[in-house]
Every structure is written in C-alpha cells, then in structure tokens.
mmCIF file of C-alpha atoms in Angstrom:
data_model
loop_
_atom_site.group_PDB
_atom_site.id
_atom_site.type_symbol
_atom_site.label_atom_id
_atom_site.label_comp_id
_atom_site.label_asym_id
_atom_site.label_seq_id
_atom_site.Cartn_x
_atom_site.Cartn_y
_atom_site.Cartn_z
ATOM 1 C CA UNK Z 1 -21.993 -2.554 -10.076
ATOM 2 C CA UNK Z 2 -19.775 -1.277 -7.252
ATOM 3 C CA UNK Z 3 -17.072 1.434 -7.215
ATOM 4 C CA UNK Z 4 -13.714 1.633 -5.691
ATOM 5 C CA UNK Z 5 -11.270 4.551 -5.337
ATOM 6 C CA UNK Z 6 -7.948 3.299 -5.792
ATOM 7 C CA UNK Z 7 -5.434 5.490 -3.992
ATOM 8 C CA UNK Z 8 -1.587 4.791 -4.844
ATOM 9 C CA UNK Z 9 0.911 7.900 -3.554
ATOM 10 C CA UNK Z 10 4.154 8.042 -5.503
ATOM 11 C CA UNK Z 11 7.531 10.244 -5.323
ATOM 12 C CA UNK Z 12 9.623 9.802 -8.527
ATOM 13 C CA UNK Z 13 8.165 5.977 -9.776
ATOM 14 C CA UNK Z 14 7.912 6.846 -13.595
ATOM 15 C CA UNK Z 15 9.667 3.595 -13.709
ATOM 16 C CA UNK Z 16 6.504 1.937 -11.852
ATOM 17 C CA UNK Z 17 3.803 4.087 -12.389
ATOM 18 C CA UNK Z 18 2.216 3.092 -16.170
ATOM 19 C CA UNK Z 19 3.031 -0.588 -15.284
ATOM 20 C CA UNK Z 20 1.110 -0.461 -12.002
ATOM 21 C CA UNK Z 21 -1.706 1.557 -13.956
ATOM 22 C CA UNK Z 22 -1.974 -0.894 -16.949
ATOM 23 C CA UNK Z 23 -1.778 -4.116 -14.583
ATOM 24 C CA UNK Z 24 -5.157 -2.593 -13.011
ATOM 25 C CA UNK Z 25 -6.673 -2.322 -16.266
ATOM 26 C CA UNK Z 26 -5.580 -5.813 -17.623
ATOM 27 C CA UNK Z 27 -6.282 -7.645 -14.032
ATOM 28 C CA UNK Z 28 -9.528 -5.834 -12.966
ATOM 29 C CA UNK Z 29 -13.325 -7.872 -13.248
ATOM 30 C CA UNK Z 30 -14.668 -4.887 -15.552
ATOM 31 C CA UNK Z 31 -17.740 -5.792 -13.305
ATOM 32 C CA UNK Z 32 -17.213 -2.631 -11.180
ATOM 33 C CA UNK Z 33 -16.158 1.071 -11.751
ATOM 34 C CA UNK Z 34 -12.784 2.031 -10.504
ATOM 35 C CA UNK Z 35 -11.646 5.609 -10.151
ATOM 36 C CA UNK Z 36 -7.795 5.473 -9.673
ATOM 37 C CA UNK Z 37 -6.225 8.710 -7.905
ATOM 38 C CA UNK Z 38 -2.033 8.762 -8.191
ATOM 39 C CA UNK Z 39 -1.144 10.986 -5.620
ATOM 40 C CA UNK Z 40 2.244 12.550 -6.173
ATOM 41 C CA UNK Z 41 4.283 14.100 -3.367
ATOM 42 C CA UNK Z 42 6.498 16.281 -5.660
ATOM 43 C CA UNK Z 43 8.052 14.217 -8.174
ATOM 44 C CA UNK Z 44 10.895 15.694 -10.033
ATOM 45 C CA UNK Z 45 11.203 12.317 -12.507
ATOM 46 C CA UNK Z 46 8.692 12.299 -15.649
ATOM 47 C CA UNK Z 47 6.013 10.194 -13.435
ATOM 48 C CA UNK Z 48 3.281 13.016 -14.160
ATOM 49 C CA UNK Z 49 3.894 12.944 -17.822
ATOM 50 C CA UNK Z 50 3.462 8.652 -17.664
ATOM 51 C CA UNK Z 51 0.246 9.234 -15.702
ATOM 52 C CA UNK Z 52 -1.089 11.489 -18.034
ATOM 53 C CA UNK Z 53 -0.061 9.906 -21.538
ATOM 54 C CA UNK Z 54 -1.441 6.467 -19.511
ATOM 55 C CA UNK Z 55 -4.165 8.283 -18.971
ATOM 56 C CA UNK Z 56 -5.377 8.265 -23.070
ATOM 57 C CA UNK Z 57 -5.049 4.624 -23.443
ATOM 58 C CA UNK Z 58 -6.888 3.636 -20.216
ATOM 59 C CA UNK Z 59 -9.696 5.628 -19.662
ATOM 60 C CA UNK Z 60 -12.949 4.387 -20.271
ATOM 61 C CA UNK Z 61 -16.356 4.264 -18.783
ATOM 62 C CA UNK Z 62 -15.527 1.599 -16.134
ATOM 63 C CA UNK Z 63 -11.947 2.815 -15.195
ATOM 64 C CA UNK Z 64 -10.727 6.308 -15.092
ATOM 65 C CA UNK Z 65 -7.163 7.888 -14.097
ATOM 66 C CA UNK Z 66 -6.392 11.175 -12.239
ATOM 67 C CA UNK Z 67 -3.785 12.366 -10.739
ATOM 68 C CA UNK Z 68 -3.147 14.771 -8.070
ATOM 69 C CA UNK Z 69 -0.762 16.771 -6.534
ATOM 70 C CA UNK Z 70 -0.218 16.764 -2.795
ATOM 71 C CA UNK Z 71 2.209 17.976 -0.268
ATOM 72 C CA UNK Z 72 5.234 14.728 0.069
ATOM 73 C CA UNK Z 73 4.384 12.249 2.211
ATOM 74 C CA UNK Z 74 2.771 8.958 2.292
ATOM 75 C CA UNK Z 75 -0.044 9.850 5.318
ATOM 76 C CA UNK Z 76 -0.740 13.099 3.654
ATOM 77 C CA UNK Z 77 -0.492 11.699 0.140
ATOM 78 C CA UNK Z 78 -3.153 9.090 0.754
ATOM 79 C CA UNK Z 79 -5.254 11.647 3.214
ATOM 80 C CA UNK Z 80 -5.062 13.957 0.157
ATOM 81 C CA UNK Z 81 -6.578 11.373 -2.114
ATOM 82 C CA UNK Z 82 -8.983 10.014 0.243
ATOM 83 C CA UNK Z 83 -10.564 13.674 0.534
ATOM 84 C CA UNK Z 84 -11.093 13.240 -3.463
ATOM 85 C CA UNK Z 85 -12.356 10.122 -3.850
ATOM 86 C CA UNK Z 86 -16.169 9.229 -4.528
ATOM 87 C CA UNK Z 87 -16.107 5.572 -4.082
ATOM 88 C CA UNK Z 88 -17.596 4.179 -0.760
ATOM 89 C CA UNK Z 89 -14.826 1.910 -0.612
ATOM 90 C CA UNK Z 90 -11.257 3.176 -0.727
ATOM 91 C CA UNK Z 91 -8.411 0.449 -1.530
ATOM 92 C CA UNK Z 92 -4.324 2.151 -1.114
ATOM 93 C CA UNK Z 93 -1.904 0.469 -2.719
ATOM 94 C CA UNK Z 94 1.702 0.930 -3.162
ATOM 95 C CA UNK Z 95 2.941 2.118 -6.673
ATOM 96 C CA UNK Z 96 5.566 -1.539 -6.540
ATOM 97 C CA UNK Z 97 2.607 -3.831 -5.711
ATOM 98 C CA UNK Z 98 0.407 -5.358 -8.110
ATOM 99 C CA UNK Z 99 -3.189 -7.049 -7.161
ATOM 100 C CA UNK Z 100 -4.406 -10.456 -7.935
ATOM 101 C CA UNK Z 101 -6.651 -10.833 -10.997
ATOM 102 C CA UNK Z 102 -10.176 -9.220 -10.491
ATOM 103 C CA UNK Z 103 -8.820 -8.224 -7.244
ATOM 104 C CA UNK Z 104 -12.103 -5.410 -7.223
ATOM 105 C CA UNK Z 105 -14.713 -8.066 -6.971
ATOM 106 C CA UNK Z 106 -12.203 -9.519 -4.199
ATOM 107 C CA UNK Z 107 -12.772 -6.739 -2.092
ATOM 108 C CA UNK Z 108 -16.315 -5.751 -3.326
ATOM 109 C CA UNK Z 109 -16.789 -9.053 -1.792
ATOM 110 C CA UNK Z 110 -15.160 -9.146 1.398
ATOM 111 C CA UNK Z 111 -17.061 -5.442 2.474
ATOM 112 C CA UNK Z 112 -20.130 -6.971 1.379
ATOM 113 C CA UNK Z 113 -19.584 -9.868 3.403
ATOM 114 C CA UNK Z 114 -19.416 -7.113 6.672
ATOM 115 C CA UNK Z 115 -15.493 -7.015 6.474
ATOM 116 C CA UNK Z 116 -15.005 -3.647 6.400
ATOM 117 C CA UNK Z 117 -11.501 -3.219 6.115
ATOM 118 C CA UNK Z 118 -8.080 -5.351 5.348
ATOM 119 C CA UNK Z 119 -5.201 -6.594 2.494
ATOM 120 C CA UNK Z 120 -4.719 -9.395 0.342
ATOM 121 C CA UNK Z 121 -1.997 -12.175 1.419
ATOM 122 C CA UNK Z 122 1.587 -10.891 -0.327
ATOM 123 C CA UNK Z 123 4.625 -12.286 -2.125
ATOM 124 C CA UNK Z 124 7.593 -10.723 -2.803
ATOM 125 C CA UNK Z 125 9.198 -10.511 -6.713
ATOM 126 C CA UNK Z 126 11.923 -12.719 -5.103
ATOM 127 C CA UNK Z 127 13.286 -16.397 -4.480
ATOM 128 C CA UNK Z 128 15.120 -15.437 -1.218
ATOM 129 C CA UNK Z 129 13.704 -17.933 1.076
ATOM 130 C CA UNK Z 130 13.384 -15.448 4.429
ATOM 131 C CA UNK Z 131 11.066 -13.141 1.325
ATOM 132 C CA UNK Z 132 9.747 -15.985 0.628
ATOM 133 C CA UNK Z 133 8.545 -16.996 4.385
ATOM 134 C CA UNK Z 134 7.445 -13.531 4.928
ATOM 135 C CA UNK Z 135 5.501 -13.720 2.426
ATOM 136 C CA UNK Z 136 3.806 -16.955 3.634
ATOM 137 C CA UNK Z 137 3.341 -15.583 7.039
ATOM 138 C CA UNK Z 138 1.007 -13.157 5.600
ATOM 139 C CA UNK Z 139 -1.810 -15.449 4.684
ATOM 140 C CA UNK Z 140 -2.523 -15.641 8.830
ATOM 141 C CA UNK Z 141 -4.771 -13.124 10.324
ATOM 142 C CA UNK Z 142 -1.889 -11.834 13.052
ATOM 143 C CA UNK Z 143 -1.445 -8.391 12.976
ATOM 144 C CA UNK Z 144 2.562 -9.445 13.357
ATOM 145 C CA UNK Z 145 2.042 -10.462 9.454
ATOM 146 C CA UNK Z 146 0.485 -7.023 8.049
ATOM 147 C CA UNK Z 147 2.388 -3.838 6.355
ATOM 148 C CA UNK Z 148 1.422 -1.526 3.600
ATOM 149 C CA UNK Z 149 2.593 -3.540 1.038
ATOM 150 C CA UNK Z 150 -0.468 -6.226 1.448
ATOM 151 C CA UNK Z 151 -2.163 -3.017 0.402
ATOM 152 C CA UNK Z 152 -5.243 -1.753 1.789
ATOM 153 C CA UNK Z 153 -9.148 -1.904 1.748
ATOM 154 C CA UNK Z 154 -11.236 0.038 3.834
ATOM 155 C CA UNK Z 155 -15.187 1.423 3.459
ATOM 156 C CA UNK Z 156 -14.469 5.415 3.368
ATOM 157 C CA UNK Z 157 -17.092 6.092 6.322
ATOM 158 C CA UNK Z 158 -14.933 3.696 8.178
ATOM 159 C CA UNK Z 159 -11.648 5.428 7.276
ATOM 160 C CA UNK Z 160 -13.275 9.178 7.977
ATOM 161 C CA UNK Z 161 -14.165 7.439 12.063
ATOM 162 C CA UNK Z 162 -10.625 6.699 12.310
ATOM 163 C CA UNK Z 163 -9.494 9.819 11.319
ATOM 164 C CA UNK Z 164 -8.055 8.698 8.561
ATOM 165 C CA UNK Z 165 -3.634 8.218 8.159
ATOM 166 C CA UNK Z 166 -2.350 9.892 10.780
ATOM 167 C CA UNK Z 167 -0.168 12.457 9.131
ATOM 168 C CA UNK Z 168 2.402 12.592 12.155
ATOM 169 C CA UNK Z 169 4.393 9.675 10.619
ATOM 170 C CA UNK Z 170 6.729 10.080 7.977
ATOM 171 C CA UNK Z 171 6.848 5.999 7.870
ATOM 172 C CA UNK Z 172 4.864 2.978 9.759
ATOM 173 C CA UNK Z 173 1.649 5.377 8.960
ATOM 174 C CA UNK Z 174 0.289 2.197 7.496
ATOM 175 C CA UNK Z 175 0.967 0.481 10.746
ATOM 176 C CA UNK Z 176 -0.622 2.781 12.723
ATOM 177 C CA UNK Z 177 -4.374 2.393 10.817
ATOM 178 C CA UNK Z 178 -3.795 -1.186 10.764
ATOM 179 C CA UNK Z 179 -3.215 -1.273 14.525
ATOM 180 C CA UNK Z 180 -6.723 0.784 14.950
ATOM 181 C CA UNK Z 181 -8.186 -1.597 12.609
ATOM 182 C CA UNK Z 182 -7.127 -4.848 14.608
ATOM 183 C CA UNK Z 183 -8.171 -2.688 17.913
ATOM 184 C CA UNK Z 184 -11.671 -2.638 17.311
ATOM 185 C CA UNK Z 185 -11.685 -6.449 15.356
ATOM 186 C CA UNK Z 186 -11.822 -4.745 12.143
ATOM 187 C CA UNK Z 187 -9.964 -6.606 9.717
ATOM 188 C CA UNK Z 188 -9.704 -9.280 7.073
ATOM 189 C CA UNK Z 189 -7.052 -11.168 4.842
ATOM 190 C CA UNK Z 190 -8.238 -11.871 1.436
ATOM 191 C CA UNK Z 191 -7.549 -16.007 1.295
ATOM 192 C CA UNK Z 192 -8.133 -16.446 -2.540
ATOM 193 C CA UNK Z 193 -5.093 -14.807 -4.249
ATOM 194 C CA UNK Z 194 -2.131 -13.078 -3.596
ATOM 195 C CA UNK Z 195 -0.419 -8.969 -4.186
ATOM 196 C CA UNK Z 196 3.006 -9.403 -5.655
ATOM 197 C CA UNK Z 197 5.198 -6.793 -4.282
ATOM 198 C CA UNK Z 198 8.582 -5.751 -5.169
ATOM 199 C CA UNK Z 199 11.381 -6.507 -2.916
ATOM 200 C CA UNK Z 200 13.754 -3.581 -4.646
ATOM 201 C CA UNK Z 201 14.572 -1.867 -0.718
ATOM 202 C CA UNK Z 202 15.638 -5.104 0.535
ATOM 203 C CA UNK Z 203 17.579 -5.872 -2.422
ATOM 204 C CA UNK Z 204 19.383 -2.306 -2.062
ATOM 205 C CA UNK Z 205 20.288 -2.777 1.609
ATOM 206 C CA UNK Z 206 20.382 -6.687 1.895
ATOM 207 C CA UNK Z 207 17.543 -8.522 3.316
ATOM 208 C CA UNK Z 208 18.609 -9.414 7.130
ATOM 209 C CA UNK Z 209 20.261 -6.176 7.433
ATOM 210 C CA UNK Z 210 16.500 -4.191 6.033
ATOM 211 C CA UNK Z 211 14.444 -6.930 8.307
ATOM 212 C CA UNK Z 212 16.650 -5.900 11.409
ATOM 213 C CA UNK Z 213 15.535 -2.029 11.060
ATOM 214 C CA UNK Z 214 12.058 -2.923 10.461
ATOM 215 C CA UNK Z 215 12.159 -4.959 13.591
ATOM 216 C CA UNK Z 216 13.851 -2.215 15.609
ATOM 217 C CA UNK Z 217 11.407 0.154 14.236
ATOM 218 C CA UNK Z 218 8.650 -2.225 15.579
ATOM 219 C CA UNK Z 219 10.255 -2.547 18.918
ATOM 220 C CA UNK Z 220 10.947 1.341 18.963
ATOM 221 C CA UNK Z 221 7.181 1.885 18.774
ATOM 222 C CA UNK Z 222 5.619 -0.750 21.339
ATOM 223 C CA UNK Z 223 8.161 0.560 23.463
ATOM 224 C CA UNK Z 224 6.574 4.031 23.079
ATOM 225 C CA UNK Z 225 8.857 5.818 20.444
ATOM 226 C CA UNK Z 226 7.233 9.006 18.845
ATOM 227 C CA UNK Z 227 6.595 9.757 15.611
ATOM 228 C CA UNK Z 228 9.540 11.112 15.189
ATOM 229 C CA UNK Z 229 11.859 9.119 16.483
ATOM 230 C CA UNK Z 230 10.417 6.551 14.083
ATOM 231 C CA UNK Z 231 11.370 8.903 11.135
ATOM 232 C CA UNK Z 232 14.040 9.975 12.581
ATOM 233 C CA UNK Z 233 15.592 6.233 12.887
ATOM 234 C CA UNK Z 234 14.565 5.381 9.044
ATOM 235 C CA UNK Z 235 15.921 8.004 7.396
ATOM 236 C CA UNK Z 236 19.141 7.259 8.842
ATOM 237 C CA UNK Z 237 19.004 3.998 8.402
ATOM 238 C CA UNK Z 238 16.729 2.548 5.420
ATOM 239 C CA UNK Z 239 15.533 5.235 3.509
ATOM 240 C CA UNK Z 240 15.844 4.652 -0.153
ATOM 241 C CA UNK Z 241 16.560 8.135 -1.956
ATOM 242 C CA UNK Z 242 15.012 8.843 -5.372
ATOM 243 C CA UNK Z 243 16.633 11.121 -7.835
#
C-alpha cells in the first residue's frame, strides 16, 4: 500500500470544498492511504467549518483530512502544505477539479513506472466547443496543453530539488514548475481517464475574452515579463473576487 499527500489550497470555496473532499472518498481505490491537507489562505466564508464537520464523516484509517492555515496565496499555500505532508508522493489539485475514479492507483502507477511527475488529461464542466477542444488538446504530451487545473503529481524528493512553487508568482506558479518539469524531460499525462474541472472563470468573463488574457499572460512571460507584471496584468484583468 502506497501513500499520497493530497494538497488542494482554497480562499473562500465552502461552496466546493466538502464536494471536492467527498468525491475523493467516493472515487479513490481504498488500495492506498491518502492524507488530504486543505490549505486555506484566509478564508472569511464558512470553508473551515465544511472541512472540519467533513472531516467526521470521512476519516478513516485509509483517508484522513486536515486542514491548515497558511499565509494567501496559491505558491505559498501549496509550499505550506508540501512542508506538512508525509507522503513520498505529493498530488495538488485545485479545490473545482475532481479526479478520475481510483485516480491514486493512477498515479501510484505512473511514479512507479519512473514517471516522476505530471497531470491527468482534463475536461471542462461545459459543452462550449473551444472548452471542449481545450480540453482535448490536453491528452498530448505538449507543454502548450498543461495548466494547474490537469492537477498535479510529483514524488516530494523531486519537488524539494526544484525548490518547490516558486512563491514570487501570485498566478502561472503552476506554470512555472511545469516548465522545470518539461526542462529536464520530467513529465507524464495520465492516458486512462480524465479530471473534470469547472469552467466557472470563463463563464464569469466569457470564454474568448478569458482565453485572450491567458494567452497574453503566456506571451507576457516568454517574452520575459516578471513576476509581477504577470500579477499585476491578472488582477486587472481576470481575477475572480471572492466575498
């Protein structure tokens, strides 16, 4: 039996949170142990309360629930829960995405198999066909096709050499480790099922208008924009404020 820390930061998703939680439960192999860590940034909703009252009815000896409270934001969120975690293998995932059934022995697999690190092929909660063909797109191993919300797997000792999330970045943090990953050939897209993800942003701002910004953010960092300017470009532009 393997273990796997599962490491999902949130900021006010009480409207997520014990859905995400119970999905694991219901969809996981109970073939391996799984120590979930929700890492909150601050929330001012009643998320805490859901993970703790979630915490009575799915606890057990092969799945356990903690939660922990970090300084607010993403990189440091999932740093922060990293740091805890006891699990040689560490899998992030975002609090709007939910795995593929027995999605641990998926990636208990794939690290066995020498792939160290990578994500599951994603579809988006939606019929709009340019969703749709994103989602597709994901299923191919270019690192044009990857973002957080194909989650993450990565061994721990491999996460610690890479210095883990760099902390710097506000957003496209997840980028960032995927682009060491993919440096050093490090990286592998689970073929056998897909994450559903929930398309909520692009249905707030409107789908070309959210895939535009993305693109410019992309195009803003290979042509050598800081951290900052990054952050500084989303939050006037896409950032999705929570009450």
């Amino acid at each position: 039996m393997s273990s796997i820390s599962i490491i999902i930061p949130i900021y006010n998703e009480v409207e997520h949170i014990t859905n995400l939680l119970n999905h694991l439960k219901n969809k996981a192999s109970k073939n391996n142990n799984l120590e979930v860590i929700v890492v909150d940034g601050g929330s001012t909703d009643q998320s805490k309360q859901a993970i703790l009252d979630a915490q009575k009815d799915i606890n057990n000896n092969i799945i356990s629930v903690q939660y922990l409270l970090a300084n607010k934001g993403r990189a440091k969120q999932m740093n922060a829960g990293a740091q805890v975690a006891t699990a040689d293998i560490l899998y992030f995932l975002h609090a709007d995405s939910y795995p593929p059934k027995n999605f641990d022995t998926l990636i208990v697999d794939a690290v066995a198999n020498q792939s160290l690190a990578g994500c599951f092929k994603m579809k988006f909660d939606s019929e709009h066909f340019w969703l749709k063909l994103a989602g597709w797109l994901t299923q191919f191993s270019s690192k044009s096709c990857r973002g957080g919300d194909q989650s993450q797997f990565i061994t721990k000792s491999l996460f610690n050499e890479l210095g883990g999330y760099d902390e710097t970045y506000v957003i496209y943090e997840d980028n960032d480790l995927i682009s060491k990953l993919y440096a050093i050939k490090q990286f592998y897209v689970i073929q056998q099922s897909w994450i559903i993800t929930s398309a909520r942003c692009y249905e707030k701002h409107g789908v070309f208008k959210l895939q535009m910004h993305y693109w410019t953010i992309h195009l803003k960092k290979w042509l050598g924009a800081t951290p900052k300017q990054l952050n500084d470009y989303y939050f006037k532009h896409v950032s999705v404020k929570k009450s």
